mmCIF file of C-alpha atoms and ligand atoms in Angstrom:
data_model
loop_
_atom_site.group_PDB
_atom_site.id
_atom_site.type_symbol
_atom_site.label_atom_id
_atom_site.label_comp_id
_atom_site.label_asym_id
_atom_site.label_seq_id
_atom_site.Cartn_x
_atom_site.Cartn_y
_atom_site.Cartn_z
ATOM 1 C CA UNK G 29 24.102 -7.789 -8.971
ATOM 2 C CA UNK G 30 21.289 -9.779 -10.607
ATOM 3 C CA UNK G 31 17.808 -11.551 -9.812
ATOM 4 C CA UNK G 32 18.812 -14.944 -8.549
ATOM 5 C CA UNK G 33 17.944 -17.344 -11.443
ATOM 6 C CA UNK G 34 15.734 -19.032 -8.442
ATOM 7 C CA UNK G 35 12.900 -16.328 -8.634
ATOM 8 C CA UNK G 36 12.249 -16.336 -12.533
ATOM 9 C CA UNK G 37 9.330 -18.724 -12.169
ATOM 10 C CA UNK G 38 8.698 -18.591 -8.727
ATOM 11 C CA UNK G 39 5.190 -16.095 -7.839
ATOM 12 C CA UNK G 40 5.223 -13.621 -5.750
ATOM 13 C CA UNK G 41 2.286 -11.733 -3.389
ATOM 14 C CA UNK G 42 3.265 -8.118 -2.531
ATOM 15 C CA UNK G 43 1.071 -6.348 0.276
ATOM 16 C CA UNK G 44 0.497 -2.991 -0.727
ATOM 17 C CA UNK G 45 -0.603 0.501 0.463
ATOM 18 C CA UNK G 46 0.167 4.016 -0.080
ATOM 19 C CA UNK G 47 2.907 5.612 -2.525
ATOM 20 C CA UNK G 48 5.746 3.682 -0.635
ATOM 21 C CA UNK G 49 4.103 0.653 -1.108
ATOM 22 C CA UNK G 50 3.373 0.840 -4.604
ATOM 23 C CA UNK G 51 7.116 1.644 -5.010
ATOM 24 C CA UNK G 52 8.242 -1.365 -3.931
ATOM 25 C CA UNK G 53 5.954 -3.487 -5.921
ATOM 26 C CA UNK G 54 6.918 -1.162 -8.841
ATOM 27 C CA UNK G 55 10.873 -2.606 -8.567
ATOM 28 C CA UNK G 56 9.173 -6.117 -7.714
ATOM 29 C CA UNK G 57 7.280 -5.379 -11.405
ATOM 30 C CA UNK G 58 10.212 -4.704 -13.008
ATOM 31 C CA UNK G 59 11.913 -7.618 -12.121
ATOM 32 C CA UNK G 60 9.301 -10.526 -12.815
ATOM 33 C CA UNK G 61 8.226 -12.077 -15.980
ATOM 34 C CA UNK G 62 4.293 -11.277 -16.859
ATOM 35 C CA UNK G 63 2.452 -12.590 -14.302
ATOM 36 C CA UNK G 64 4.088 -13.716 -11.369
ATOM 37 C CA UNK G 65 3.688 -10.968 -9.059
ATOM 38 C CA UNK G 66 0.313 -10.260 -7.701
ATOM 39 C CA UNK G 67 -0.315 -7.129 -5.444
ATOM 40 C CA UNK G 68 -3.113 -7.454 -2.621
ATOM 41 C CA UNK G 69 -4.145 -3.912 -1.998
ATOM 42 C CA UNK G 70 -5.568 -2.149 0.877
ATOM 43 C CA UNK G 71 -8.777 -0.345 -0.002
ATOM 44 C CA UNK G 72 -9.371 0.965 3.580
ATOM 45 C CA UNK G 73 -8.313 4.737 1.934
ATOM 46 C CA UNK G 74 -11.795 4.064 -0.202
ATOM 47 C CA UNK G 75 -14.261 6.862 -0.402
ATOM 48 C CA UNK G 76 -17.087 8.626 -2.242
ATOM 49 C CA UNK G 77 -16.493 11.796 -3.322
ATOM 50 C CA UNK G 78 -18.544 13.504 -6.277
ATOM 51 C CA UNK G 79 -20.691 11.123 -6.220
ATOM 52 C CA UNK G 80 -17.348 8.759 -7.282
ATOM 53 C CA UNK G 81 -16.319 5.706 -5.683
ATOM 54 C CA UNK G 82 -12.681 6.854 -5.346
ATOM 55 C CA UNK G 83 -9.834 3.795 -4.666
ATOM 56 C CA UNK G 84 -6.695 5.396 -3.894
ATOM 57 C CA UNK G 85 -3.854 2.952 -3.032
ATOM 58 C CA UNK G 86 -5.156 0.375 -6.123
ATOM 59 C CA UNK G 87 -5.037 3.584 -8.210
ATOM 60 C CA UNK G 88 -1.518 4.395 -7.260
ATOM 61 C CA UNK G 89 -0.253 0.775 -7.185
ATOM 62 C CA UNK G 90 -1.886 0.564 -11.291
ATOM 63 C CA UNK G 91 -0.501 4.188 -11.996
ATOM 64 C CA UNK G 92 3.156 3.317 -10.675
ATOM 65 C CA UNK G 93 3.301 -0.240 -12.210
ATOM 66 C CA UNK G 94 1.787 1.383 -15.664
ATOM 67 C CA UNK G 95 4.833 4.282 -15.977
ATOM 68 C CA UNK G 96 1.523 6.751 -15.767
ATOM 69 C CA UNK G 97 2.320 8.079 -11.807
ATOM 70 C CA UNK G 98 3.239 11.827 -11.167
ATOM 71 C CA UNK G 99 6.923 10.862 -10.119
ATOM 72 C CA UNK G 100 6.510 14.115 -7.115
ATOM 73 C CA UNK G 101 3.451 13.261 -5.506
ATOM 74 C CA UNK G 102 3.646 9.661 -5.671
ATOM 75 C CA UNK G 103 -0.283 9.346 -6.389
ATOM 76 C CA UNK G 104 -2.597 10.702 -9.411
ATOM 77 C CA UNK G 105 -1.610 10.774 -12.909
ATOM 78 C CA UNK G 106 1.310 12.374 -14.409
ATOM 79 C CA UNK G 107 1.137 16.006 -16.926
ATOM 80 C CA UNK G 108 -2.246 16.125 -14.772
ATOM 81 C CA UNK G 109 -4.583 18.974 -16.394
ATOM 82 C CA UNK G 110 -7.070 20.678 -13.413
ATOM 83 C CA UNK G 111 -9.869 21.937 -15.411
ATOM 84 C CA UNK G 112 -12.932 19.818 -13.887
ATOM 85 C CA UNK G 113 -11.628 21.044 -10.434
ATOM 86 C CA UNK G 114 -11.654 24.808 -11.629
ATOM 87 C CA UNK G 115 -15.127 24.514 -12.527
ATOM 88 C CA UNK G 116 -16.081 22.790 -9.613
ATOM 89 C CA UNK G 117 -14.056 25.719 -7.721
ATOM 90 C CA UNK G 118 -16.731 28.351 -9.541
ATOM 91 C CA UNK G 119 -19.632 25.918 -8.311
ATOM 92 C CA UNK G 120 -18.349 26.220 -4.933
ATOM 93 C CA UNK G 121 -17.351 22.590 -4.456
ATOM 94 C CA UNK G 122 -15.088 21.165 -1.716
ATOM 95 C CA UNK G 123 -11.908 21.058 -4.043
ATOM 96 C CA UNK G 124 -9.534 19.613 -1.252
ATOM 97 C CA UNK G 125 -9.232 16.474 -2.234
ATOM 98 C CA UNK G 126 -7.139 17.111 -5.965
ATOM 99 C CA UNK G 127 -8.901 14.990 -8.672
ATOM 100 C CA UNK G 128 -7.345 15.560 -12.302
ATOM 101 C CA UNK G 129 -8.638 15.192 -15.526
ATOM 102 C CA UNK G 130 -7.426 12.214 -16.627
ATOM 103 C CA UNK G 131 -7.593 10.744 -13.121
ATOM 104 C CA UNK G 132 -11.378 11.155 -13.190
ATOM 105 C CA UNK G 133 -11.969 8.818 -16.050
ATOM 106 C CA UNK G 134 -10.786 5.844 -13.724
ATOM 107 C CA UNK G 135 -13.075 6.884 -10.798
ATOM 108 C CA UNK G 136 -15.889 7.224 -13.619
ATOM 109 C CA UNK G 137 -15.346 4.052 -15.151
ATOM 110 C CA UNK G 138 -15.208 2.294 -11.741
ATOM 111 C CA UNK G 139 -18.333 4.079 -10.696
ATOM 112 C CA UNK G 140 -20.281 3.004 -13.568
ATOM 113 C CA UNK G 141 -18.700 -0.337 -12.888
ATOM 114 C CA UNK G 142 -19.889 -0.937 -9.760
ATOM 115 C CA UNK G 143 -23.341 0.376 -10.279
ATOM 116 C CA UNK G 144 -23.858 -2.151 -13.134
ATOM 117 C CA UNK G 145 -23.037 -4.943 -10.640
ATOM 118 C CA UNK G 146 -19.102 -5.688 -11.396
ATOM 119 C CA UNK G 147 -16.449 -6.084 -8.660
ATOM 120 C CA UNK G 148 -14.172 -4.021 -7.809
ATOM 121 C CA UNK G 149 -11.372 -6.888 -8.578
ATOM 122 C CA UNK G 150 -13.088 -7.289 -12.165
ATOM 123 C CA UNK G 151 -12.814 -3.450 -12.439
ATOM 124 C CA UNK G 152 -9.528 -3.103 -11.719
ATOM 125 C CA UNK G 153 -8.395 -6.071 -14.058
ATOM 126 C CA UNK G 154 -9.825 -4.186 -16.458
ATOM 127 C CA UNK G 155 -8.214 -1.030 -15.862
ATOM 128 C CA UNK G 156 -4.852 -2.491 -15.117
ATOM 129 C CA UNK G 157 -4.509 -4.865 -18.447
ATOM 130 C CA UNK G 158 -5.862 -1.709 -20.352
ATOM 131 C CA UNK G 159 -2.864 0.096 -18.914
ATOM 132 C CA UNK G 160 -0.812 -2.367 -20.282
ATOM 133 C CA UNK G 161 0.488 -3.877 -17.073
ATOM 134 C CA UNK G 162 1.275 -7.267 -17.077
ATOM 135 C CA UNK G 163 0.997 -8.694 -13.493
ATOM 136 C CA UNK G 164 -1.837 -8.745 -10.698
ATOM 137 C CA UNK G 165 -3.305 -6.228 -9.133
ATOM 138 C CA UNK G 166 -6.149 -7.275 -6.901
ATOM 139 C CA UNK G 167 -8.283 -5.664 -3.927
ATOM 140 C CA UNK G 168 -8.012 -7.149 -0.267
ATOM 141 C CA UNK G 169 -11.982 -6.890 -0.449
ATOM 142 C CA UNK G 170 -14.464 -6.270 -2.640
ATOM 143 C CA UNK G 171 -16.640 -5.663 0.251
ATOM 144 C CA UNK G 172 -16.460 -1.886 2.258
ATOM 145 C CA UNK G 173 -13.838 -1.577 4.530
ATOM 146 C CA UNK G 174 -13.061 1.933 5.575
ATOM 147 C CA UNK G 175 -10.580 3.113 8.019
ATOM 148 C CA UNK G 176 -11.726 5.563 10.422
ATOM 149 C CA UNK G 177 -9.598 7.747 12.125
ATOM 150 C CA UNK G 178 -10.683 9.137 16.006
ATOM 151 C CA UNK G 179 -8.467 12.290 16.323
ATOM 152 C CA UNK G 180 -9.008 14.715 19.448
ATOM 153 C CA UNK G 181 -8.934 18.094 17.555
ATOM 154 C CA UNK G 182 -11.344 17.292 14.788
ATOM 155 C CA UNK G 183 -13.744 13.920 16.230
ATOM 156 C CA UNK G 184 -14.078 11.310 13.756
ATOM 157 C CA UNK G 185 -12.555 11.098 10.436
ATOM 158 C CA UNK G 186 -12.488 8.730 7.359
ATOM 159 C CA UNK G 187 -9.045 8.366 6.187
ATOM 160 C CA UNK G 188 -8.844 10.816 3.042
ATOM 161 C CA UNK G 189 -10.311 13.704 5.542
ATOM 162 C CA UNK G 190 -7.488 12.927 7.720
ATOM 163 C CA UNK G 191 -4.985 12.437 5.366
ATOM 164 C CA UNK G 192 -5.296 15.338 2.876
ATOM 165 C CA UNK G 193 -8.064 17.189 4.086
ATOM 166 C CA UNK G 194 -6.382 17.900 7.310
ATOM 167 C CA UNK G 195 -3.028 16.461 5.766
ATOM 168 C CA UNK G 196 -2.310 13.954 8.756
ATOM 169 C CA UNK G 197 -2.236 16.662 11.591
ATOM 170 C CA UNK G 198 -5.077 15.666 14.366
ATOM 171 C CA UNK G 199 -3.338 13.541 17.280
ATOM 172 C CA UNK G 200 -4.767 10.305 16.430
ATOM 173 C CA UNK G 201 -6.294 8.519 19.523
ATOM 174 C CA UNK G 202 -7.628 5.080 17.583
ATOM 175 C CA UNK G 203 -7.950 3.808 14.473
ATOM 176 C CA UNK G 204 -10.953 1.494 13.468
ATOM 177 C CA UNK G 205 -12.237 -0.077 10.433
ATOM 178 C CA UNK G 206 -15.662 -0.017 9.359
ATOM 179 C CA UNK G 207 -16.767 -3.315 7.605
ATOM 180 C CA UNK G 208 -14.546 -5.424 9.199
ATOM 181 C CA UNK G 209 -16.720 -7.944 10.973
ATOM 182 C CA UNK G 210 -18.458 -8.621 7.373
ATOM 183 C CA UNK G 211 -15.929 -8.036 4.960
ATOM 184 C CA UNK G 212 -15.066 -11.070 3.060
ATOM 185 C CA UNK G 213 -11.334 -11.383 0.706
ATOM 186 C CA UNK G 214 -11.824 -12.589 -2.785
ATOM 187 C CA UNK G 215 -11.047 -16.095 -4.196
ATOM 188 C CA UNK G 216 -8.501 -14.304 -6.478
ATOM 189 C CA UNK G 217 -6.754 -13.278 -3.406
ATOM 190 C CA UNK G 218 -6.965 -16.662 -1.758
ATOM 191 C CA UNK G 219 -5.742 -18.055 -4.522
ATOM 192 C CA UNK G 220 -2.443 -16.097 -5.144
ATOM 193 C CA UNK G 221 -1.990 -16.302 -1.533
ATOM 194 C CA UNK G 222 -2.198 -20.265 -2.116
ATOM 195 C CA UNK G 223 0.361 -20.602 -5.424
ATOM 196 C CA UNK G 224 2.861 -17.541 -3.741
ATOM 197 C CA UNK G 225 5.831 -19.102 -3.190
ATOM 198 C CA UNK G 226 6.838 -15.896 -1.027
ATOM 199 C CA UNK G 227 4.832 -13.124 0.310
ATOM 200 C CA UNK G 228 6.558 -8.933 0.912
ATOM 201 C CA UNK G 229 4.878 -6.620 2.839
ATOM 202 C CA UNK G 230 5.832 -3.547 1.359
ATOM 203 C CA UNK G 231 6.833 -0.107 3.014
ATOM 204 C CA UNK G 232 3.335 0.687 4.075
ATOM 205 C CA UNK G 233 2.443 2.366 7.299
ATOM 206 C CA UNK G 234 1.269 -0.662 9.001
ATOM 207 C CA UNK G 235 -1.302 0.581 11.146
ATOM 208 C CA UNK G 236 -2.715 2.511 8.016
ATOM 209 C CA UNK G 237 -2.388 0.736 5.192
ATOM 210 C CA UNK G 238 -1.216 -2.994 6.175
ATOM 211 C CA UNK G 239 -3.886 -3.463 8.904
ATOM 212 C CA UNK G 240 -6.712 -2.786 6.785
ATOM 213 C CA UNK G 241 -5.861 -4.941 3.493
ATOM 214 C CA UNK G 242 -5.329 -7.980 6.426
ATOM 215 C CA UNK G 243 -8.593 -7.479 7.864
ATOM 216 C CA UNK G 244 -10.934 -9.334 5.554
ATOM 217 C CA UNK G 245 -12.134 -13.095 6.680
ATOM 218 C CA UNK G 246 -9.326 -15.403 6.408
ATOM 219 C CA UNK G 247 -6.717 -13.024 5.014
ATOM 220 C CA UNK G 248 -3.939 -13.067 7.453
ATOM 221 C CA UNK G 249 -5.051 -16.570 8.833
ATOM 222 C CA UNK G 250 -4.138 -18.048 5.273
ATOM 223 C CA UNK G 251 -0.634 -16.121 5.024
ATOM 224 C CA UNK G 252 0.034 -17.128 8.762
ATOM 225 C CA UNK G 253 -0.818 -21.080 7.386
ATOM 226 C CA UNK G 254 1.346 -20.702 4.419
ATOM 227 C CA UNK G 255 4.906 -22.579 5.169
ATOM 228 C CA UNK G 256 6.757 -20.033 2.915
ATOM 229 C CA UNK G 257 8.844 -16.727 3.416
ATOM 230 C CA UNK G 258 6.951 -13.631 4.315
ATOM 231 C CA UNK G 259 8.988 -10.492 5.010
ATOM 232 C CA UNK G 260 8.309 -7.061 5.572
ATOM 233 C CA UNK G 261 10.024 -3.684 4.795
ATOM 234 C CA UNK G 262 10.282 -1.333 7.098
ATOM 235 C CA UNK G 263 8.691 2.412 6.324
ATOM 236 C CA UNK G 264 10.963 4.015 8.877
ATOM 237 C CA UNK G 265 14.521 5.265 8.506
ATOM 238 C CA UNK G 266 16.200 6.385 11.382
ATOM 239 C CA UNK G 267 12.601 6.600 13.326
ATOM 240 C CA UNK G 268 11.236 8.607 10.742
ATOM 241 C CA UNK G 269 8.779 8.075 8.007
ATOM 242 C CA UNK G 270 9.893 7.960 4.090
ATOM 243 C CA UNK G 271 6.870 9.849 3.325
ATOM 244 C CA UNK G 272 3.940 10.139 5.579
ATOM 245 C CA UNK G 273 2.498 10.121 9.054
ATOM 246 C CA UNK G 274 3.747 6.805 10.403
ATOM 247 C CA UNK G 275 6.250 7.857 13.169
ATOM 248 C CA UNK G 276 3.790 10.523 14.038
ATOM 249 C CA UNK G 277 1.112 8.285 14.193
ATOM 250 C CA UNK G 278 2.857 4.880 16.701
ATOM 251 C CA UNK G 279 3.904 7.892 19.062
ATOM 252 C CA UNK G 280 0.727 9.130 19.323
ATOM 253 C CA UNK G 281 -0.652 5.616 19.441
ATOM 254 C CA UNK G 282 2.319 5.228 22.417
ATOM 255 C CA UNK G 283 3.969 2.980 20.082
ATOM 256 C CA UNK G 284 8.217 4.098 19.770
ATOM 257 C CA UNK G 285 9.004 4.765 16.695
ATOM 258 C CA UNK G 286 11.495 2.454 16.175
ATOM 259 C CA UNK G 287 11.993 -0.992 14.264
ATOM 260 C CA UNK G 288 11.708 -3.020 17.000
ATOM 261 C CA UNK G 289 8.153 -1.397 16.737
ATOM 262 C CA UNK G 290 7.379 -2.433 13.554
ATOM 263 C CA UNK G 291 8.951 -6.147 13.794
ATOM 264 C CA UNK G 292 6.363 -6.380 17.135
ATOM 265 C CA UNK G 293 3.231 -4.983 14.739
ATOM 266 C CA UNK G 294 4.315 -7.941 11.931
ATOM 267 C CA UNK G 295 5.262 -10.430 14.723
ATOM 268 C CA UNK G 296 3.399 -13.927 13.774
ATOM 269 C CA UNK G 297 3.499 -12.977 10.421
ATOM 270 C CA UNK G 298 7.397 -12.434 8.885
ATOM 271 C CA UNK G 299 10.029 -14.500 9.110
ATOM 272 C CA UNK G 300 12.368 -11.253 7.460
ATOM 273 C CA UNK G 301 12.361 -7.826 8.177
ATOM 274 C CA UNK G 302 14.194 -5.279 6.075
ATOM 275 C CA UNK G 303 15.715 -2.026 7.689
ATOM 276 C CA UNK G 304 17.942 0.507 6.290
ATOM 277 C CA UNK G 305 21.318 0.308 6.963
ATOM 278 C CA UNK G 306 20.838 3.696 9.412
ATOM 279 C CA UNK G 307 19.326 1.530 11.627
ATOM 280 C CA UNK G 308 20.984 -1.670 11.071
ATOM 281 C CA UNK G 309 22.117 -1.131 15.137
ATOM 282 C CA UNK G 310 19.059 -1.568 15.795
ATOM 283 C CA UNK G 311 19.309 -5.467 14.552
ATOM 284 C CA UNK G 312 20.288 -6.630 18.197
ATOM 285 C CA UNK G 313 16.962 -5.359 20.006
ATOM 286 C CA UNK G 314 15.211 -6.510 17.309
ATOM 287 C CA UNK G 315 16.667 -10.413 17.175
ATOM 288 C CA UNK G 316 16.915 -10.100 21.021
ATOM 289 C CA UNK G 317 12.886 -9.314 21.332
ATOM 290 C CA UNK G 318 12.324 -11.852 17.923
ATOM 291 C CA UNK G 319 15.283 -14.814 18.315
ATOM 292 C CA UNK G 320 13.761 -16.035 15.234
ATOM 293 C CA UNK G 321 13.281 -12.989 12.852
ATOM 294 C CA UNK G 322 15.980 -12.399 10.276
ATOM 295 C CA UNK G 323 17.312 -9.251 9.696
ATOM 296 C CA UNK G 324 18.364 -7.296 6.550
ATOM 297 C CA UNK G 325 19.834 -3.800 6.630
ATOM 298 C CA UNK G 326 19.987 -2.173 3.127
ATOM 299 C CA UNK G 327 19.449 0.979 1.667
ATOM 300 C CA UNK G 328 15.587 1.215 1.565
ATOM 301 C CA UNK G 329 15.060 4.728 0.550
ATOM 302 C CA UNK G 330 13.682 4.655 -2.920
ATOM 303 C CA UNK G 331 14.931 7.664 -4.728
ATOM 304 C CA UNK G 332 14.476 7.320 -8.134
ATOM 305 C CA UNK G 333 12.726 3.856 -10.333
ATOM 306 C CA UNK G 334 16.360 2.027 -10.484
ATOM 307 C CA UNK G 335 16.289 2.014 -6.831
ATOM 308 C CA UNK G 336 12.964 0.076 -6.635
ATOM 309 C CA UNK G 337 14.220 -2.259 -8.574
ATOM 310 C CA UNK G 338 17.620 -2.448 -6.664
ATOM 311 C CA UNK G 339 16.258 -2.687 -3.295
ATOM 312 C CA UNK G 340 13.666 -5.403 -4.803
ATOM 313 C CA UNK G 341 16.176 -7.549 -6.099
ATOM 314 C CA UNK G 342 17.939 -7.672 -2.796
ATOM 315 C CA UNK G 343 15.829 -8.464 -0.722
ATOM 316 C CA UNK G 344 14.711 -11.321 -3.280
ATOM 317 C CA UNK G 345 18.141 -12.806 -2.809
ATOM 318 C CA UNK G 346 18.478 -12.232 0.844
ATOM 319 C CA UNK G 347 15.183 -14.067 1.242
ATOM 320 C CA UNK G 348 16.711 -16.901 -1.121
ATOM 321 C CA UNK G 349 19.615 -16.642 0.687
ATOM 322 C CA UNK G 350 18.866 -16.980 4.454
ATOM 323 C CA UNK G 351 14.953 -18.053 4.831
ATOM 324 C CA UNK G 352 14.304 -20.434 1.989
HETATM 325 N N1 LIG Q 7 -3.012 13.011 -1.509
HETATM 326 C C1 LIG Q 7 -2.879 14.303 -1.088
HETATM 327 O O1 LIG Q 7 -2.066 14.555 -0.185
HETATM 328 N N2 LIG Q 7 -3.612 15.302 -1.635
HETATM 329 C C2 LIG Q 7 -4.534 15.084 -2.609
HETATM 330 O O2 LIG Q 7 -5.177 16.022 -3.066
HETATM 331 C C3 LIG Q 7 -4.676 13.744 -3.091
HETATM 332 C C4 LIG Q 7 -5.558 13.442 -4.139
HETATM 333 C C5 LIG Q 7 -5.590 12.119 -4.628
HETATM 334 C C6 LIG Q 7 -6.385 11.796 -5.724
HETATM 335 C C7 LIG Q 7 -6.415 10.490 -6.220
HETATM 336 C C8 LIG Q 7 -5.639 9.506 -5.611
HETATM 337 O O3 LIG Q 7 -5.651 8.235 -6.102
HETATM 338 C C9 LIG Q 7 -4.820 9.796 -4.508
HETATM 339 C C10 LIG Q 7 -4.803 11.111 -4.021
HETATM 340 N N3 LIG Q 7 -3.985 11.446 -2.925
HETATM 341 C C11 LIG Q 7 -3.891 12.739 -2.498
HETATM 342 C C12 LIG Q 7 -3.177 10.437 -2.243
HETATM 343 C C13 LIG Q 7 -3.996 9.604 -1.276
HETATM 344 O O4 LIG Q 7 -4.710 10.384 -0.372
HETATM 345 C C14 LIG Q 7 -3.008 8.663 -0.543
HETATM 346 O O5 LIG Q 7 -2.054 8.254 -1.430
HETATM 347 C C15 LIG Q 7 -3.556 7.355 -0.048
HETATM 348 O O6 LIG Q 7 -4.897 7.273 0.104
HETATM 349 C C16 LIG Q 7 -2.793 7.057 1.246
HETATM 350 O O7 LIG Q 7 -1.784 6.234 0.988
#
């Protein structure tokens, strides 16, 4: 099978978070001339640490688009060397969160960034084009926007303490985002979101890593104004996360973990959603509870770098196919 001759100068917006995420918009990269895919990013997983203002999922999404990811994890750089850590181990330093070696000259290089006064989008152009990648990579916000995760067992949480420090384990009873009353999106964001001729939401835990990069002023309002496809694909097979704490997290939240879940969460939004075929039964409940939501079962488990680029090129077709 091959890219339908209709996308080669079409542009595409991918919404990104996470490893899955970046995935997706890895087979999307691989597929599209220079330039005409841009990935929005959630920057909700944002913190300080060091003294180092840390961006996770853009880091990932640059890493996996640049060939530079460690292919195991997912996230940080790959042939990783440890040797700032050990030291910081014999200084008695929090070492939980993993930074490597070559990892830390992005977080230094954005720190020294910002401090001077440059944006985080402006930073990460820089980074990106430096890494050789030839399409888009921009922040939701420039602006803070933190996710913040209430848990019963440990209180309050920002999302890197949750997620590795006490590697997604708390029960979860709400999720907020700090910053989101003030943070604005960027004009480079409106104006992909303005030329896209189709939009993906990628296999991000929505409540985690979707919710947050929508947030900013006028985000989701402009993709909800757009007349164009938007689809989503799923992050759960068989009611169970690829990677992750997204089924944990909706059943905590009292949410099923099931796709009929996850086409509710995106409802106003897609036209498209994309399930595996494992739950392809699952179709019916979803077109009965969304008559107007297509549905596309395919294999969506991303095993190796040909299946990004498989799994992006069908659902490129399908949306060709059946919603343009
Ligand atoms: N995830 C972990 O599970 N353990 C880590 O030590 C860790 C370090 C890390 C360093 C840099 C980076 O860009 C990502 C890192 N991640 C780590 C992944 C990160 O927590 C998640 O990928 C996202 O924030 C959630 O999608």
């Amino acid at each position: 099978m091959a890219l339908d001759a209709f996308w080669k100068n079409k542009k595409i917006v991918a919404l990104a978070g996470g490893v899955g995420g970046a995935k997706f918009a890895h087979g999307l990269a691989k597929l599209l001339p220079a330039g005409n895919l841009t990935v929005i990013v959630n920057t909700g997983d944002d913190f300080v640490h060091y003294g180092l203002n840390i961006s996770p999922d853009l880091d990932t999404v640059m890493y996996t688009l640049a060939g530079y990811a460690n292919p195991v994890t997912g996230w940080g750089i790959l042939n990783e060397t440890w040797h700032m850590a050990e030291m910081m181990k014999i200084y008695d330093e929090p070492i939980w969160f993993n930074l490597g070696d070559h990892d830390l000259a992005t977080h230094l290089i954005r720190t020294h960034g910002l401090r001077n006064g440059e944006t985080l989008t402006a930073i990460t152009r820089r980074l990106s084009s430096a890494l050789g990648i030839q399409h888009h990579i921009l922040p939701a916000s420039d602006d803070t926007l933190a996710t913040i995760v209430e848990t019963k067992e440990s209180g309050t949480l920002n999302f890197q303490e949750y997620f590795v420090k006490y590697r997604w384990q708390p029960t979860v009873t709400s999720i907020t985002f700090k910053g989101e009353d003030t943070a604005q999106t960027t004009s480079a964001v409106m104006t992909a979101l303005n030329e896209a001729d189709m939009i993906v939401i990628c296999p991000s835990n929505p409540m985690l890593s979707i919710e947050p990069l929508l947030k900013p002023a006028g985000l989701r309002a402009r993709i909800e104004s757009r007349q164009i496809p938007c689809v989503a694909i799923s992050p759960l097979i068989g009611g169970k996360a690829v990677k992750g704490p997204a089924d944990k997290l909706m059943t905590e939240l009292d949410l099923p973990a099931t796709q009929t879940s996850i086409a509710r969460y995106y409802a106003g939004l897609i036209d498209g959603l994309v399930v595996d075929t494992t739950d392809a039964h699952e179709g019916d409940a979803v077109r009965e509870a969304f008559p107007e939501m297509s549905i596309l079962a395919t294999e969506t488990l991303m095993k190796n770098e040909e299946d990004r680029a498989v799994l992006a090129e069908s659902v490129l077709n399908w949306t060709r196919e059946v919603l343009l």
